[in-house]
GROMACS .gro file of C-alpha atoms in nm:
model
  375
    1UNK     CA    1  -4.155  -4.922   9.733
    2UNK     CA    2  -4.156  -4.982   9.370
    3UNK     CA    3  -4.157  -5.355   9.416
    4UNK     CA    4  -4.469  -5.345   9.665
    5UNK     CA    5  -4.647  -5.113   9.423
    6UNK     CA    6  -4.592  -5.346   9.144
    7UNK     CA    7  -4.725  -5.633   9.322
    8UNK     CA    8  -5.023  -5.457   9.430
    9UNK     CA    9  -5.083  -5.379   9.048
   10UNK     CA   10  -5.016  -5.723   8.954
   11UNK     CA   11  -5.310  -5.846   9.201
   12UNK     CA   12  -5.543  -5.559   9.049
   13UNK     CA   13  -5.453  -5.715   8.681
   14UNK     CA   14  -5.592  -6.050   8.853
   15UNK     CA   15  -5.889  -5.874   8.982
   16UNK     CA   16  -5.977  -5.719   8.655
   17UNK     CA   17  -5.888  -6.050   8.445
   18UNK     CA   18  -6.146  -6.285   8.590
   19UNK     CA   19  -5.904  -6.491   8.799
   20UNK     CA   20  -6.072  -6.424   9.127
   21UNK     CA   21  -6.393  -6.568   9.263
   22UNK     CA   22  -6.706  -6.363   9.309
   23UNK     CA   23  -6.675  -6.382   9.702
   24UNK     CA   24  -6.376  -6.145   9.658
   25UNK     CA   25  -6.510  -5.914   9.400
   26UNK     CA   26  -6.859  -5.867   9.523
   27UNK     CA   27  -6.943  -5.644   9.791
   28UNK     CA   28  -7.254  -5.872   9.893
   29UNK     CA   29  -7.161  -6.257   9.788
   30UNK     CA   30  -7.420  -6.553   9.815
   31UNK     CA   31  -7.313  -6.821  10.035
   32UNK     CA   32  -7.054  -7.071   9.909
   33UNK     CA   33  -7.248  -7.387   9.791
   34UNK     CA   34  -7.094  -7.729   9.847
   35UNK     CA   35  -7.008  -7.769   9.483
   36UNK     CA   36  -6.683  -7.573   9.480
   37UNK     CA   37  -6.365  -7.539   9.718
   38UNK     CA   38  -6.174  -7.191   9.798
   39UNK     CA   39  -5.787  -7.274   9.841
   40UNK     CA   40  -5.584  -7.037  10.021
   41UNK     CA   41  -5.187  -7.011  10.024
   42UNK     CA   42  -4.967  -6.922  10.322
   43UNK     CA   43  -4.604  -6.911  10.365
   44UNK     CA   44  -4.467  -6.765  10.703
   45UNK     CA   45  -4.740  -6.766  10.965
   46UNK     CA   46  -4.841  -6.468  11.183
   47UNK     CA   47  -4.985  -6.582  11.504
   48UNK     CA   48  -5.272  -6.306  11.531
   49UNK     CA   49  -5.378  -6.310  11.206
   50UNK     CA   50  -5.369  -6.697  11.141
   51UNK     CA   51  -5.595  -6.734  11.466
   52UNK     CA   52  -5.809  -6.483  11.333
   53UNK     CA   53  -5.874  -6.659  11.013
   54UNK     CA   54  -5.928  -6.987  11.191
   55UNK     CA   55  -6.198  -6.841  11.421
   56UNK     CA   56  -6.343  -6.668  11.109
   57UNK     CA   57  -6.353  -7.023  10.938
   58UNK     CA   58  -6.492  -7.196  11.272
   59UNK     CA   59  -6.753  -6.949  11.332
   60UNK     CA   60  -6.878  -6.945  10.992
   61UNK     CA   61  -6.883  -7.343  10.965
   62UNK     CA   62  -6.663  -7.388  10.707
   63UNK     CA   63  -6.534  -7.765  10.626
   64UNK     CA   64  -6.159  -7.759  10.607
   65UNK     CA   65  -6.018  -8.042  10.350
   66UNK     CA   66  -5.680  -8.192  10.290
   67UNK     CA   67  -5.523  -8.262   9.965
   68UNK     CA   68  -5.643  -8.605   9.953
   69UNK     CA   69  -6.009  -8.524  10.043
   70UNK     CA   70  -6.009  -8.229   9.775
   71UNK     CA   71  -5.890  -8.489   9.523
   72UNK     CA   72  -6.157  -8.740   9.585
   73UNK     CA   73  -6.404  -8.429   9.562
   74UNK     CA   74  -6.285  -8.333   9.230
   75UNK     CA   75  -6.333  -8.705   9.139
   76UNK     CA   76  -6.679  -8.678   9.258
   77UNK     CA   77  -6.612  -8.958   9.512
   78UNK     CA   78  -6.721  -8.770   9.792
   79UNK     CA   79  -6.941  -8.501   9.854
   80UNK     CA   80  -6.904  -8.179  10.112
   81UNK     CA   81  -7.118  -8.118  10.417
   82UNK     CA   82  -7.092  -7.763  10.377
   83UNK     CA   83  -6.876  -7.475  10.209
   84UNK     CA   84  -6.528  -7.602  10.135
   85UNK     CA   85  -6.166  -7.472  10.220
   86UNK     CA   86  -5.807  -7.590  10.194
   87UNK     CA   87  -5.510  -7.413  10.389
   88UNK     CA   88  -5.200  -7.483  10.200
   89UNK     CA   89  -4.851  -7.382  10.352
   90UNK     CA   90  -4.551  -7.340  10.083
   91UNK     CA   91  -4.196  -7.414  10.146
   92UNK     CA   92  -4.158  -7.547  10.481
   93UNK     CA   93  -4.084  -7.248  10.698
   94UNK     CA   94  -4.044  -7.307  11.039
   95UNK     CA   95  -4.332  -7.089  11.170
   96UNK     CA   96  -4.558  -7.379  11.021
   97UNK     CA   97  -4.427  -7.573  11.319
   98UNK     CA   98  -4.408  -7.331  11.615
   99UNK     CA   99  -4.721  -7.102  11.524
  100UNK     CA  100  -4.971  -7.256  11.272
  101UNK     CA  101  -4.939  -7.633  11.407
  102UNK     CA  102  -5.054  -7.553  11.790
  103UNK     CA  103  -5.342  -7.314  11.629
  104UNK     CA  104  -5.481  -7.596  11.388
  105UNK     CA  105  -5.481  -7.830  11.680
  106UNK     CA  106  -5.682  -7.601  11.876
  107UNK     CA  107  -5.940  -7.529  11.634
  108UNK     CA  108  -5.963  -7.870  11.516
  109UNK     CA  109  -5.840  -7.818  11.138
  110UNK     CA  110  -5.642  -7.971  10.912
  111UNK     CA  111  -5.371  -7.813  10.676
  112UNK     CA  112  -5.154  -7.929  10.340
  113UNK     CA  113  -4.786  -7.857  10.377
  114UNK     CA  114  -4.600  -7.853  10.050
  115UNK     CA  115  -4.216  -7.909  10.126
  116UNK     CA  116  -3.883  -7.865   9.943
  117UNK     CA  117  -3.694  -8.188  10.061
  118UNK     CA  118  -3.360  -8.067   9.994
  119UNK     CA  119  -3.394  -7.767  10.231
  120UNK     CA  120  -3.526  -7.947  10.530
  121UNK     CA  121  -3.320  -7.936  10.822
  122UNK     CA  122  -3.148  -8.251  11.025
  123UNK     CA  123  -3.133  -8.040  11.329
  124UNK     CA  124  -3.231  -7.704  11.442
  125UNK     CA  125  -2.962  -7.396  11.442
  126UNK     CA  126  -3.085  -7.202  11.748
  127UNK     CA  127  -2.817  -6.914  11.677
  128UNK     CA  128  -2.945  -6.833  11.323
  129UNK     CA  129  -3.146  -6.525  11.304
  130UNK     CA  130  -3.465  -6.470  11.110
  131UNK     CA  131  -3.666  -6.745  10.894
  132UNK     CA  132  -3.545  -7.111  10.936
  133UNK     CA  133  -3.661  -7.414  10.762
  134UNK     CA  134  -3.827  -7.707  10.931
  135UNK     CA  135  -3.648  -8.010  11.082
  136UNK     CA  136  -3.723  -8.370  10.952
  137UNK     CA  137  -3.826  -8.446  11.319
  138UNK     CA  138  -4.077  -8.144  11.317
  139UNK     CA  139  -4.220  -8.269  10.982
  140UNK     CA  140  -4.283  -8.621  11.094
  141UNK     CA  141  -4.430  -8.494  11.405
  142UNK     CA  142  -4.676  -8.276  11.228
  143UNK     CA  143  -4.750  -8.568  10.971
  144UNK     CA  144  -4.810  -8.828  11.253
  145UNK     CA  145  -5.045  -8.596  11.436
  146UNK     CA  146  -5.306  -8.599  11.095
  147UNK     CA  147  -5.310  -8.255  11.144
  148UNK     CA  148  -5.056  -8.141  10.861
  149UNK     CA  149  -5.037  -8.334  10.536
  150UNK     CA  150  -4.697  -8.320  10.398
  151UNK     CA  151  -4.703  -8.304  10.008
  152UNK     CA  152  -4.428  -8.174   9.740
  153UNK     CA  153  -4.314  -7.850   9.662
  154UNK     CA  154  -4.044  -7.982   9.413
  155UNK     CA  155  -3.686  -8.098   9.531
  156UNK     CA  156  -3.503  -7.762   9.509
  157UNK     CA  157  -3.754  -7.469   9.450
  158UNK     CA  158  -3.526  -7.368   9.184
  159UNK     CA  159  -3.516  -7.053   8.972
  160UNK     CA  160  -3.258  -7.068   8.644
  161UNK     CA  161  -3.120  -6.829   8.406
  162UNK     CA  162  -3.320  -6.817   8.086
  163UNK     CA  163  -3.135  -6.572   7.872
  164UNK     CA  164  -2.809  -6.412   7.814
  165UNK     CA  165  -2.956  -6.078   7.891
  166UNK     CA  166  -2.743  -5.921   8.191
  167UNK     CA  167  -2.998  -5.796   8.445
  168UNK     CA  168  -2.768  -5.684   8.740
  169UNK     CA  169  -2.461  -5.800   8.928
  170UNK     CA  170  -2.502  -5.984   9.259
  171UNK     CA  171  -2.435  -5.735   9.567
  172UNK     CA  172  -2.471  -5.720   9.902
  173UNK     CA  173  -2.816  -5.765  10.035
  174UNK     CA  174  -2.979  -5.829   9.695
  175UNK     CA  175  -3.230  -6.130   9.667
  176UNK     CA  176  -3.120  -6.206  10.013
  177UNK     CA  177  -3.429  -6.354  10.180
  178UNK     CA  178  -3.382  -6.568  10.501
  179UNK     CA  179  -3.459  -6.891  10.311
  180UNK     CA  180  -3.243  -6.810  10.003
  181UNK     CA  181  -3.522  -6.901   9.787
  182UNK     CA  182  -3.515  -6.613   9.567
  183UNK     CA  183  -3.146  -6.649   9.418
  184UNK     CA  184  -3.129  -6.832   9.078
  185UNK     CA  185  -2.898  -7.116   9.023
  186UNK     CA  186  -2.602  -7.165   8.789
  187UNK     CA  187  -2.528  -7.452   8.564
  188UNK     CA  188  -2.233  -7.540   8.402
  189UNK     CA  189  -2.049  -7.829   8.299
  190UNK     CA  190  -1.715  -7.757   8.525
  191UNK     CA  191  -1.882  -7.627   8.843
  192UNK     CA  192  -2.211  -7.825   8.836
  193UNK     CA  193  -2.507  -7.662   8.965
  194UNK     CA  194  -2.476  -7.381   9.248
  195UNK     CA  195  -2.656  -7.110   9.385
  196UNK     CA  196  -2.532  -6.759   9.288
  197UNK     CA  197  -2.357  -6.656   9.617
  198UNK     CA  198  -2.007  -6.478   9.519
  199UNK     CA  199  -2.030  -6.066   9.502
  200UNK     CA  200  -2.003  -5.980   9.134
  201UNK     CA  201  -2.150  -6.273   8.983
  202UNK     CA  202  -2.386  -6.147   8.668
  203UNK     CA  203  -2.716  -6.205   8.716
  204UNK     CA  204  -2.914  -6.282   8.372
  205UNK     CA  205  -3.293  -6.293   8.317
  206UNK     CA  206  -3.425  -6.567   8.520
  207UNK     CA  207  -3.735  -6.777   8.585
  208UNK     CA  208  -3.894  -7.078   8.748
  209UNK     CA  209  -3.702  -7.423   8.669
  210UNK     CA  210  -4.073  -7.542   8.608
  211UNK     CA  211  -4.148  -7.295   8.344
  212UNK     CA  212  -4.118  -7.388   7.982
  213UNK     CA  213  -3.835  -7.161   7.938
  214UNK     CA  214  -3.510  -7.398   7.899
  215UNK     CA  215  -3.206  -7.314   8.115
  216UNK     CA  216  -2.916  -7.048   7.957
  217UNK     CA  217  -2.565  -7.177   8.062
  218UNK     CA  218  -2.365  -6.860   8.102
  219UNK     CA  219  -1.996  -6.816   8.047
  220UNK     CA  220  -1.807  -6.958   8.338
  221UNK     CA  221  -1.490  -6.721   8.234
  222UNK     CA  222  -1.708  -6.404   8.218
  223UNK     CA  223  -1.861  -6.490   8.566
  224UNK     CA  224  -1.525  -6.555   8.740
  225UNK     CA  225  -1.388  -6.243   8.562
  226UNK     CA  226  -1.657  -6.034   8.745
  227UNK     CA  227  -1.595  -6.191   9.082
  228UNK     CA  228  -1.241  -6.153   9.062
  229UNK     CA  229  -1.262  -5.807   8.984
  230UNK     CA  230  -1.499  -5.726   9.291
  231UNK     CA  231  -1.249  -5.912   9.511
  232UNK     CA  232  -0.943  -5.754   9.380
  233UNK     CA  233  -1.116  -5.406   9.463
  234UNK     CA  234  -1.235  -5.422   9.797
  235UNK     CA  235  -1.512  -5.682   9.818
  236UNK     CA  236  -1.816  -5.518   9.984
  237UNK     CA  237  -1.648  -5.187   9.945
  238UNK     CA  238  -1.654  -5.207   9.587
  239UNK     CA  239  -2.017  -5.150   9.565
  240UNK     CA  240  -1.968  -4.816   9.731
  241UNK     CA  241  -1.777  -4.689   9.436
  242UNK     CA  242  -1.976  -4.448   9.195
  243UNK     CA  243  -2.029  -4.623   8.874
  244UNK     CA  244  -1.972  -4.957   8.986
  245UNK     CA  245  -2.235  -5.127   8.766
  246UNK     CA  246  -2.076  -5.002   8.426
  247UNK     CA  247  -1.703  -5.085   8.555
  248UNK     CA  248  -1.851  -5.440   8.592
  249UNK     CA  249  -2.028  -5.458   8.288
  250UNK     CA  250  -1.716  -5.340   8.111
  251UNK     CA  251  -1.534  -5.631   8.270
  252UNK     CA  252  -1.794  -5.860   8.164
  253UNK     CA  253  -1.808  -5.746   7.820
  254UNK     CA  254  -1.416  -5.749   7.786
  255UNK     CA  255  -1.376  -6.096   7.932
  256UNK     CA  256  -1.326  -6.414   7.700
  257UNK     CA  257  -1.647  -6.634   7.633
  258UNK     CA  258  -1.632  -7.019   7.591
  259UNK     CA  259  -1.823  -7.293   7.406
  260UNK     CA  260  -1.997  -7.376   7.739
  261UNK     CA  261  -2.211  -7.071   7.710
  262UNK     CA  262  -2.540  -7.238   7.553
  263UNK     CA  263  -2.899  -7.309   7.640
  264UNK     CA  264  -2.997  -7.653   7.755
  265UNK     CA  265  -3.130  -7.891   7.524
  266UNK     CA  266  -3.479  -8.050   7.533
  267UNK     CA  267  -3.388  -8.381   7.676
  268UNK     CA  268  -3.168  -8.184   7.937
  269UNK     CA  269  -3.484  -7.970   8.035
  270UNK     CA  270  -3.733  -8.243   8.084
  271UNK     CA  271  -3.480  -8.464   8.275
  272UNK     CA  272  -3.403  -8.184   8.515
  273UNK     CA  273  -3.790  -8.110   8.554
  274UNK     CA  274  -3.866  -8.463   8.591
  275UNK     CA  275  -3.578  -8.554   8.842
  276UNK     CA  276  -3.698  -8.246   9.063
  277UNK     CA  277  -4.048  -8.370   9.072
  278UNK     CA  278  -3.963  -8.754   9.113
  279UNK     CA  279  -3.706  -8.693   9.361
  280UNK     CA  280  -3.893  -8.461   9.587
  281UNK     CA  281  -4.188  -8.748   9.584
  282UNK     CA  282  -3.918  -9.022   9.664
  283UNK     CA  283  -3.755  -8.836   9.949
  284UNK     CA  284  -4.093  -8.741  10.118
  285UNK     CA  285  -4.213  -9.103  10.106
  286UNK     CA  286  -3.906  -9.243  10.211
  287UNK     CA  287  -3.866  -9.007  10.513
  288UNK     CA  288  -4.235  -9.011  10.622
  289UNK     CA  289  -4.352  -9.359  10.493
  290UNK     CA  290  -4.676  -9.235  10.355
  291UNK     CA  291  -4.779  -9.187   9.977
  292UNK     CA  292  -4.708  -8.821   9.810
  293UNK     CA  293  -4.952  -8.756   9.528
  294UNK     CA  294  -4.960  -8.399   9.534
  295UNK     CA  295  -4.755  -8.109   9.423
  296UNK     CA  296  -4.756  -7.701   9.429
  297UNK     CA  297  -4.542  -7.561   9.186
  298UNK     CA  298  -4.287  -7.265   9.332
  299UNK     CA  299  -4.409  -6.906   9.236
  300UNK     CA  300  -4.732  -7.098   9.134
  301UNK     CA  301  -4.541  -7.138   8.795
  302UNK     CA  302  -4.586  -7.467   8.582
  303UNK     CA  303  -4.522  -7.477   8.227
  304UNK     CA  304  -4.699  -7.747   7.970
  305UNK     CA  305  -4.382  -7.975   8.016
  306UNK     CA  306  -4.358  -7.956   8.415
  307UNK     CA  307  -4.750  -8.031   8.398
  308UNK     CA  308  -4.696  -8.330   8.163
  309UNK     CA  309  -4.416  -8.455   8.357
  310UNK     CA  310  -4.594  -8.436   8.698
  311UNK     CA  311  -4.828  -8.686   8.582
  312UNK     CA  312  -4.537  -8.921   8.488
  313UNK     CA  313  -4.372  -8.846   8.836
  314UNK     CA  314  -4.663  -8.993   8.995
  315UNK     CA  315  -4.872  -8.682   9.109
  316UNK     CA  316  -5.250  -8.686   9.059
  317UNK     CA  317  -5.292  -8.305   9.127
  318UNK     CA  318  -5.099  -7.981   9.057
  319UNK     CA  319  -5.141  -7.661   9.286
  320UNK     CA  320  -5.101  -7.325   9.120
  321UNK     CA  321  -5.240  -6.973   9.178
  322UNK     CA  322  -5.502  -6.761   9.054
  323UNK     CA  323  -5.619  -6.910   8.722
  324UNK     CA  324  -5.809  -6.742   8.450
  325UNK     CA  325  -6.147  -6.847   8.433
  326UNK     CA  326  -6.125  -7.102   8.710
  327UNK     CA  327  -6.184  -6.887   9.043
  328UNK     CA  328  -6.268  -7.217   9.261
  329UNK     CA  329  -6.183  -7.606   9.253
  330UNK     CA  330  -6.499  -7.786   9.144
  331UNK     CA  331  -6.548  -8.134   8.998
  332UNK     CA  332  -6.531  -7.973   8.634
  333UNK     CA  333  -6.175  -7.849   8.663
  334UNK     CA  334  -5.851  -8.003   8.548
  335UNK     CA  335  -5.678  -8.146   8.859
  336UNK     CA  336  -5.336  -8.057   8.700
  337UNK     CA  337  -5.457  -7.673   8.715
  338UNK     CA  338  -5.576  -7.630   9.047
  339UNK     CA  339  -5.628  -7.251   9.168
  340UNK     CA  340  -5.511  -7.122   9.491
  341UNK     CA  341  -5.573  -6.773   9.625
  342UNK     CA  342  -5.356  -6.581   9.888
  343UNK     CA  343  -5.463  -6.609  10.239
  344UNK     CA  344  -5.537  -6.231  10.258
  345UNK     CA  345  -5.856  -6.297  10.059
  346UNK     CA  346  -5.995  -6.580  10.331
  347UNK     CA  347  -6.161  -6.279  10.491
  348UNK     CA  348  -6.384  -6.219  10.180
  349UNK     CA  349  -6.536  -6.553  10.223
  350UNK     CA  350  -6.913  -6.491  10.298
  351UNK     CA  351  -6.994  -6.482  10.658
  352UNK     CA  352  -6.991  -6.299  10.971
  353UNK     CA  353  -6.672  -6.059  11.029
  354UNK     CA  354  -6.610  -6.050  10.655
  355UNK     CA  355  -6.353  -5.781  10.553
  356UNK     CA  356  -6.406  -5.514  10.282
  357UNK     CA  357  -6.193  -5.551   9.976
  358UNK     CA  358  -6.038  -5.201  10.068
  359UNK     CA  359  -5.927  -5.309  10.370
  360UNK     CA  360  -5.777  -5.623  10.244
  361UNK     CA  361  -5.574  -5.428   9.983
  362UNK     CA  362  -5.458  -5.161  10.256
  363UNK     CA  363  -5.332  -5.446  10.465
  364UNK     CA  364  -5.144  -5.572  10.165
  365UNK     CA  365  -4.997  -5.234  10.079
  366UNK     CA  366  -4.891  -5.189  10.434
  367UNK     CA  367  -4.731  -5.523  10.489
  368UNK     CA  368  -4.540  -5.519  10.139
  369UNK     CA  369  -4.412  -5.158  10.244
  370UNK     CA  370  -4.287  -5.236  10.581
  371UNK     CA  371  -4.147  -5.591  10.550
  372UNK     CA  372  -3.852  -5.712  10.336
  373UNK     CA  373  -4.042  -6.004  10.221
  374UNK     CA  374  -4.400  -6.030  10.141
  375UNK     CA  375  -4.454  -6.386  10.240
   0.00000   0.00000   0.00000
């Protein structure tokens, strides 16, 4: 519940910090003109909500663009025939195929999907419960239809440790979303790069791989000491013991460190970021036999280095989140800092059936308090 409230408070800061366009904040906005585009960000798709959104766009005559059309508009190479909207889907979760794709075809709209190529499946596991990734066959079908255009969301959608400050230790159910996107990765010379998965692993302060903070390489000996302590004292049952966190922290403090504990160099950081951006584009182009020129950054975070390297990796646009002073996409903006809005705000667009801001925030709060994952 605290996480949900903090999330709502964060959006209120955006609301007060000039990150949202006038159609969201105004009780009676003017009609959107043909010189700006509202871009909405979706993840997992709810059938009833998404169909209502598409119906709203259709009934109010919004022109829905893909990424290349948006880029040409930003370059002043095409003009819009009406107020413009772009529908973007991050990650590549299966509801894009089984829910959004049929509805997009039904209403005659198009969309952009930003995929994480390393997570796309070769085949469907029908026994897995909860969210699943798309398969390559589904990706190819949607791309071939002309309805959903596939673009990049980096190769791994990676979080990394950024300091030696211990936040917690991995315990059952922690950071355990169905798609395994919230878990940071560990980097060390001996084990290579791996996602945190063993109970008891120390969780240090972390952030997006695409931010400007360099990776912190943690102590392998400390990590293994904590994991082994949990294994030796009951595994999952260990976390039912009173004071388990203090006990594990004492194990962490008492373990011997080694020279591998360090920050990555500037060269290593740039190489890791560039490799993720370039590899994602390369894999998608090879798999789909089409150009990939647009990237959306995970968690809407792109540091100075990532934005610079995205151009070197062959991208012509970067899609982010709400940006201060840049509420909508128009020809005056930097194409490497394109703003997006969460899809809740689509119903705040001018038109028949527009929702009140109070109802939008109420829906957000209810959703975040009743679901484990907010997307």
